[in-house]
PDB file of C-alpha atoms in Angstrom:
ATOM      1  CA  UNK A   1       1.370   5.456  22.873  1.00  0.00           C
ATOM      2  CA  UNK A   2       1.060   9.091  21.738  1.00  0.00           C
ATOM      3  CA  UNK A   3       3.952  10.087  19.987  1.00  0.00           C
ATOM      4  CA  UNK A   4       5.396  13.225  18.239  1.00  0.00           C
ATOM      5  CA  UNK A   5       6.539  13.312  14.103  1.00  0.00           C
ATOM      6  CA  UNK A   6       9.333  15.487  13.504  1.00  0.00           C
ATOM      7  CA  UNK A   7       8.791  18.482  11.653  1.00  0.00           C
ATOM      8  CA  UNK A   8       4.544  17.907  12.432  1.00  0.00           C
ATOM      9  CA  UNK A   9       4.377  19.238  15.784  1.00  0.00           C
ATOM     10  CA  UNK A  10       0.619  19.990  15.768  1.00  0.00           C
ATOM     11  CA  UNK A  11      -0.242  16.326  14.708  1.00  0.00           C
ATOM     12  CA  UNK A  12      -1.307  13.690  17.146  1.00  0.00           C
ATOM     13  CA  UNK A  13       0.459  10.768  16.266  1.00  0.00           C
ATOM     14  CA  UNK A  14       0.316   7.288  17.718  1.00  0.00           C
ATOM     15  CA  UNK A  15       2.451   3.770  17.598  1.00  0.00           C
ATOM     16  CA  UNK A  16       0.195   0.927  17.635  1.00  0.00           C
ATOM     17  CA  UNK A  17       1.089  -2.317  18.072  1.00  0.00           C
ATOM     18  CA  UNK A  18      -1.282  -4.344  16.142  1.00  0.00           C
ATOM     19  CA  UNK A  19      -2.857  -5.780  12.843  1.00  0.00           C
ATOM     20  CA  UNK A  20      -3.011  -2.605  10.439  1.00  0.00           C
ATOM     21  CA  UNK A  21      -6.360  -3.428   9.573  1.00  0.00           C
ATOM     22  CA  UNK A  22      -7.557  -3.670  13.782  1.00  0.00           C
ATOM     23  CA  UNK A  23      -5.654  -0.441  13.761  1.00  0.00           C
ATOM     24  CA  UNK A  24      -8.045   1.010  11.210  1.00  0.00           C
ATOM     25  CA  UNK A  25     -11.366  -0.100  12.958  1.00  0.00           C
ATOM     26  CA  UNK A  26      -9.989   1.402  15.625  1.00  0.00           C
ATOM     27  CA  UNK A  27      -9.485   4.686  14.496  1.00  0.00           C
ATOM     28  CA  UNK A  28     -12.508   4.687  12.594  1.00  0.00           C
ATOM     29  CA  UNK A  29     -14.785   3.818  15.876  1.00  0.00           C
ATOM     30  CA  UNK A  30     -13.093   6.923  17.740  1.00  0.00           C
ATOM     31  CA  UNK A  31     -10.285   5.597  19.067  1.00  0.00           C
ATOM     32  CA  UNK A  32      -7.535   7.762  18.929  1.00  0.00           C
ATOM     33  CA  UNK A  33      -9.669  10.338  18.728  1.00  0.00           C
ATOM     34  CA  UNK A  34     -12.395  11.783  15.519  1.00  0.00           C
ATOM     35  CA  UNK A  35     -13.024   9.429  13.159  1.00  0.00           C
ATOM     36  CA  UNK A  36     -10.443  10.869  10.580  1.00  0.00           C
ATOM     37  CA  UNK A  37     -11.706  11.520   7.214  1.00  0.00           C
ATOM     38  CA  UNK A  38      -8.438   9.592   5.279  1.00  0.00           C
ATOM     39  CA  UNK A  39      -6.962   6.637   6.601  1.00  0.00           C
ATOM     40  CA  UNK A  40      -2.742   6.723   4.863  1.00  0.00           C
ATOM     41  CA  UNK A  41      -1.946   2.752   5.495  1.00  0.00           C
ATOM     42  CA  UNK A  42       2.079   2.973   4.749  1.00  0.00           C
ATOM     43  CA  UNK A  43       4.581   3.752   3.794  1.00  0.00           C
ATOM     44  CA  UNK A  44       5.345   0.363   3.308  1.00  0.00           C
ATOM     45  CA  UNK A  45       8.863  -1.093   2.997  1.00  0.00           C
ATOM     46  CA  UNK A  46       8.043  -3.440  -0.254  1.00  0.00           C
ATOM     47  CA  UNK A  47       6.122  -2.990  -3.285  1.00  0.00           C
ATOM     48  CA  UNK A  48       2.351  -4.007  -3.733  1.00  0.00           C
ATOM     49  CA  UNK A  49       1.692  -5.119  -7.449  1.00  0.00           C
ATOM     50  CA  UNK A  50      -0.920  -7.429  -9.077  1.00  0.00           C
ATOM     51  CA  UNK A  51      -3.433  -9.444  -7.071  1.00  0.00           C
ATOM     52  CA  UNK A  52      -1.419 -10.480  -4.287  1.00  0.00           C
ATOM     53  CA  UNK A  53      -2.266  -6.858  -2.885  1.00  0.00           C
ATOM     54  CA  UNK A  54      -4.899  -8.803  -1.399  1.00  0.00           C
ATOM     55  CA  UNK A  55      -2.619 -10.640   1.415  1.00  0.00           C
ATOM     56  CA  UNK A  56      -1.154  -6.864   2.134  1.00  0.00           C
ATOM     57  CA  UNK A  57      -1.521  -5.454   5.948  1.00  0.00           C
ATOM     58  CA  UNK A  58      -1.280  -2.344   4.343  1.00  0.00           C
ATOM     59  CA  UNK A  59      -3.881  -2.434   1.637  1.00  0.00           C
ATOM     60  CA  UNK A  60      -5.992  -4.010   4.205  1.00  0.00           C
ATOM     61  CA  UNK A  61      -6.223  -1.797   6.015  1.00  0.00           C
ATOM     62  CA  UNK A  62      -7.098   0.358   3.201  1.00  0.00           C
ATOM     63  CA  UNK A  63      -9.647  -2.346   2.600  1.00  0.00           C
ATOM     64  CA  UNK A  64     -11.101  -2.198   5.897  1.00  0.00           C
ATOM     65  CA  UNK A  65     -10.887   1.782   5.875  1.00  0.00           C
ATOM     66  CA  UNK A  66     -13.682   1.684   2.394  1.00  0.00           C
ATOM     67  CA  UNK A  67     -15.910  -0.930   4.429  1.00  0.00           C
ATOM     68  CA  UNK A  68     -16.430   1.454   7.101  1.00  0.00           C
ATOM     69  CA  UNK A  69     -17.377   4.420   4.476  1.00  0.00           C
ATOM     70  CA  UNK A  70     -13.734   6.018   4.735  1.00  0.00           C
ATOM     71  CA  UNK A  71     -11.194   6.994   2.173  1.00  0.00           C
ATOM     72  CA  UNK A  72      -8.278   5.462   2.439  1.00  0.00           C
ATOM     73  CA  UNK A  73      -4.736   5.516   0.421  1.00  0.00           C
ATOM     74  CA  UNK A  74      -2.177   2.514   0.811  1.00  0.00           C
ATOM     75  CA  UNK A  75       1.263   4.011  -0.213  1.00  0.00           C
ATOM     76  CA  UNK A  76       4.443   1.109  -1.114  1.00  0.00           C
ATOM     77  CA  UNK A  77       7.837   2.011  -2.032  1.00  0.00           C
ATOM     78  CA  UNK A  78      10.005  -0.895  -4.002  1.00  0.00           C
ATOM     79  CA  UNK A  79      12.472  -0.811  -1.566  1.00  0.00           C
ATOM     80  CA  UNK A  80      14.023   1.084   1.165  1.00  0.00           C
ATOM     81  CA  UNK A  81      16.270   3.811   0.468  1.00  0.00           C
ATOM     82  CA  UNK A  82      14.050   7.100  -0.972  1.00  0.00           C
ATOM     83  CA  UNK A  83      11.000   7.538   1.504  1.00  0.00           C
ATOM     84  CA  UNK A  84      11.045  10.912  -0.112  1.00  0.00           C
ATOM     85  CA  UNK A  85       9.827  10.297  -3.320  1.00  0.00           C
ATOM     86  CA  UNK A  86       7.078   8.169  -1.661  1.00  0.00           C
ATOM     87  CA  UNK A  87       6.009  10.961   0.611  1.00  0.00           C
ATOM     88  CA  UNK A  88       6.011  13.253  -2.494  1.00  0.00           C
ATOM     89  CA  UNK A  89       3.964  10.801  -4.427  1.00  0.00           C
ATOM     90  CA  UNK A  90       1.546  10.244  -1.170  1.00  0.00           C
ATOM     91  CA  UNK A  91       0.553  14.191  -0.530  1.00  0.00           C
ATOM     92  CA  UNK A  92      -0.265  14.311  -4.132  1.00  0.00           C
ATOM     93  CA  UNK A  93      -2.789  10.964  -4.425  1.00  0.00           C
ATOM     94  CA  UNK A  94      -4.098  12.298  -0.866  1.00  0.00           C
ATOM     95  CA  UNK A  95      -4.890  15.853  -1.887  1.00  0.00           C
ATOM     96  CA  UNK A  96      -6.877  14.287  -4.716  1.00  0.00           C
ATOM     97  CA  UNK A  97      -8.467  11.205  -2.811  1.00  0.00           C
ATOM     98  CA  UNK A  98     -10.051  14.192   0.250  1.00  0.00           C
ATOM     99  CA  UNK A  99     -11.553  15.704  -2.954  1.00  0.00           C
ATOM    100  CA  UNK A 100     -13.581  12.160  -4.071  1.00  0.00           C
ATOM    101  CA  UNK A 101     -16.381  10.782  -2.609  1.00  0.00           C
ATOM    102  CA  UNK A 102     -16.120   8.013   0.553  1.00  0.00           C
ATOM    103  CA  UNK A 103     -15.547   5.265   0.135  1.00  0.00           C
ATOM    104  CA  UNK A 104     -12.486   5.224  -1.766  1.00  0.00           C
ATOM    105  CA  UNK A 105      -8.965   2.553  -2.080  1.00  0.00           C
ATOM    106  CA  UNK A 106      -6.474   3.912  -3.598  1.00  0.00           C
ATOM    107  CA  UNK A 107      -3.090   2.133  -3.861  1.00  0.00           C
ATOM    108  CA  UNK A 108       0.165   3.466  -4.549  1.00  0.00           C
ATOM    109  CA  UNK A 109       3.614   1.732  -5.640  1.00  0.00           C
ATOM    110  CA  UNK A 110       6.405   3.866  -6.035  1.00  0.00           C
ATOM    111  CA  UNK A 111       9.994   3.007  -7.013  1.00  0.00           C
ATOM    112  CA  UNK A 112      12.844   3.625  -5.493  1.00  0.00           C
ATOM    113  CA  UNK A 113      14.307   6.368  -6.701  1.00  0.00           C
ATOM    114  CA  UNK A 114      15.244   9.816  -6.117  1.00  0.00           C
ATOM    115  CA  UNK A 115      12.553  12.445  -6.685  1.00  0.00           C
ATOM    116  CA  UNK A 116      13.789  13.596  -9.733  1.00  0.00           C
ATOM    117  CA  UNK A 117      14.072  10.417 -11.504  1.00  0.00           C
ATOM    118  CA  UNK A 118      10.570   9.654 -10.975  1.00  0.00           C
ATOM    119  CA  UNK A 119       8.895   9.538 -14.353  1.00  0.00           C
ATOM    120  CA  UNK A 120       5.203  10.731 -12.773  1.00  0.00           C
ATOM    121  CA  UNK A 121       2.751   9.153 -11.636  1.00  0.00           C
ATOM    122  CA  UNK A 122       0.105   6.664 -13.807  1.00  0.00           C
ATOM    123  CA  UNK A 123      -3.502   4.936 -13.225  1.00  0.00           C
ATOM    124  CA  UNK A 124      -2.662   1.332 -13.355  1.00  0.00           C
ATOM    125  CA  UNK A 125      -4.125  -1.810 -13.419  1.00  0.00           C
ATOM    126  CA  UNK A 126      -3.178  -4.545 -11.606  1.00  0.00           C
ATOM    127  CA  UNK A 127      -0.870  -7.209 -12.709  1.00  0.00           C
ATOM    128  CA  UNK A 128      -2.807 -10.483 -12.993  1.00  0.00           C
ATOM    129  CA  UNK A 129       0.324 -11.825 -10.197  1.00  0.00           C
ATOM    130  CA  UNK A 130       2.303 -10.477  -7.335  1.00  0.00           C
ATOM    131  CA  UNK A 131       6.585 -10.023  -7.447  1.00  0.00           C
ATOM    132  CA  UNK A 132       6.210 -13.915  -5.756  1.00  0.00           C
ATOM    133  CA  UNK A 133       4.784 -17.041  -5.835  1.00  0.00           C
ATOM    134  CA  UNK A 134       3.997 -19.478  -2.847  1.00  0.00           C
ATOM    135  CA  UNK A 135       3.808 -22.822  -3.865  1.00  0.00           C
ATOM    136  CA  UNK A 136       2.933 -25.912  -1.128  1.00  0.00           C
ATOM    137  CA  UNK A 137       5.477 -28.478  -1.687  1.00  0.00           C
ATOM    138  CA  UNK A 138       5.467 -31.206   0.399  1.00  0.00           C
ATOM    139  CA  UNK A 139       2.435 -32.267   3.124  1.00  0.00           C
ATOM    140  CA  UNK A 140       3.124 -33.780   6.016  1.00  0.00           C
ATOM    141  CA  UNK A 141       2.351 -35.335   9.142  1.00  0.00           C
ATOM    142  CA  UNK A 142       1.587 -32.400  11.121  1.00  0.00           C
ATOM    143  CA  UNK A 143       4.080 -30.157   8.880  1.00  0.00           C
ATOM    144  CA  UNK A 144       3.328 -28.436   5.479  1.00  0.00           C
ATOM    145  CA  UNK A 145       6.642 -27.317   3.260  1.00  0.00           C
ATOM    146  CA  UNK A 146       6.145 -23.895   1.836  1.00  0.00           C
ATOM    147  CA  UNK A 147       8.498 -22.206  -1.180  1.00  0.00           C
ATOM    148  CA  UNK A 148       8.473 -19.124  -2.208  1.00  0.00           C
ATOM    149  CA  UNK A 149       9.882 -17.913  -5.520  1.00  0.00           C
ATOM    150  CA  UNK A 150       9.985 -14.920  -7.648  1.00  0.00           C
ATOM    151  CA  UNK A 151       8.516 -14.274 -10.682  1.00  0.00           C
ATOM    152  CA  UNK A 152       8.536 -11.743 -13.160  1.00  0.00           C
ATOM    153  CA  UNK A 153       5.332  -9.638 -12.769  1.00  0.00           C
ATOM    154  CA  UNK A 154       6.632  -6.879 -15.362  1.00  0.00           C
ATOM    155  CA  UNK A 155       5.625  -8.941 -18.677  1.00  0.00           C
ATOM    156  CA  UNK A 156       2.591  -7.381 -18.626  1.00  0.00           C
ATOM    157  CA  UNK A 157       2.945  -4.053 -20.261  1.00  0.00           C
ATOM    158  CA  UNK A 158       0.805  -1.464 -18.938  1.00  0.00           C
ATOM    159  CA  UNK A 159      -0.091  -2.977 -15.735  1.00  0.00           C
ATOM    160  CA  UNK A 160       0.920  -2.063 -11.833  1.00  0.00           C
ATOM    161  CA  UNK A 161       3.928  -3.994 -11.694  1.00  0.00           C
ATOM    162  CA  UNK A 162       5.150  -3.290 -15.351  1.00  0.00           C
ATOM    163  CA  UNK A 163       4.819   0.640 -14.981  1.00  0.00           C
ATOM    164  CA  UNK A 164       6.756   0.542 -11.983  1.00  0.00           C
ATOM    165  CA  UNK A 165       9.511  -1.157 -12.897  1.00  0.00           C
ATOM    166  CA  UNK A 166       9.867   1.478 -15.385  1.00  0.00           C
ATOM    167  CA  UNK A 167      10.052   4.476 -13.097  1.00  0.00           C
ATOM    168  CA  UNK A 168       6.493   5.441 -12.924  1.00  0.00           C
ATOM    169  CA  UNK A 169       4.655   5.839  -9.582  1.00  0.00           C
ATOM    170  CA  UNK A 170       1.272   3.963  -9.641  1.00  0.00           C
ATOM    171  CA  UNK A 171      -2.104   4.200  -8.259  1.00  0.00           C
ATOM    172  CA  UNK A 172      -4.899   1.519  -8.832  1.00  0.00           C
ATOM    173  CA  UNK A 173      -8.616   2.284  -7.457  1.00  0.00           C
ATOM    174  CA  UNK A 174      -9.345  -0.857  -5.661  1.00  0.00           C
ATOM    175  CA  UNK A 175     -12.688  -2.332  -4.791  1.00  0.00           C
ATOM    176  CA  UNK A 176     -13.930  -3.591  -1.200  1.00  0.00           C
TER     177      UNK A 176
END
């Protein structure tokens, strides 16, 4: 459904109930008007750090865009409170992304802090792990039991997870 965004009356916006990667494919194929120059995926509720980004719908939409020759920025907020901080970082990254050659995927993570407490924006490699570890704990007849446990991905200095925990917004270039 076509909808309006407060404060942006001249921007066409659509509310769609579908997987982010599917929505991206439809947009790139002209389903909502002319194909976009850039796909913005997010702001996601919760960080997308480490190699676990491969399981993220937010990052998946951005990777899908790149496979179709488009630029994309996936933005995640490590919480739910300071969306304005994430929006400010997103605006800065989008301006830079529009100047870069396509295809391009940038994964951005923003700490859940007021804009005045943000330490800045840093390039960062992915941590080896995400914030949650998944493990099959039992295989039964007709069922599988899975457990999820939080891990400390900040133990790898200089990675996206560690810098995010230190109050930095991070940007990581990904390849589809």
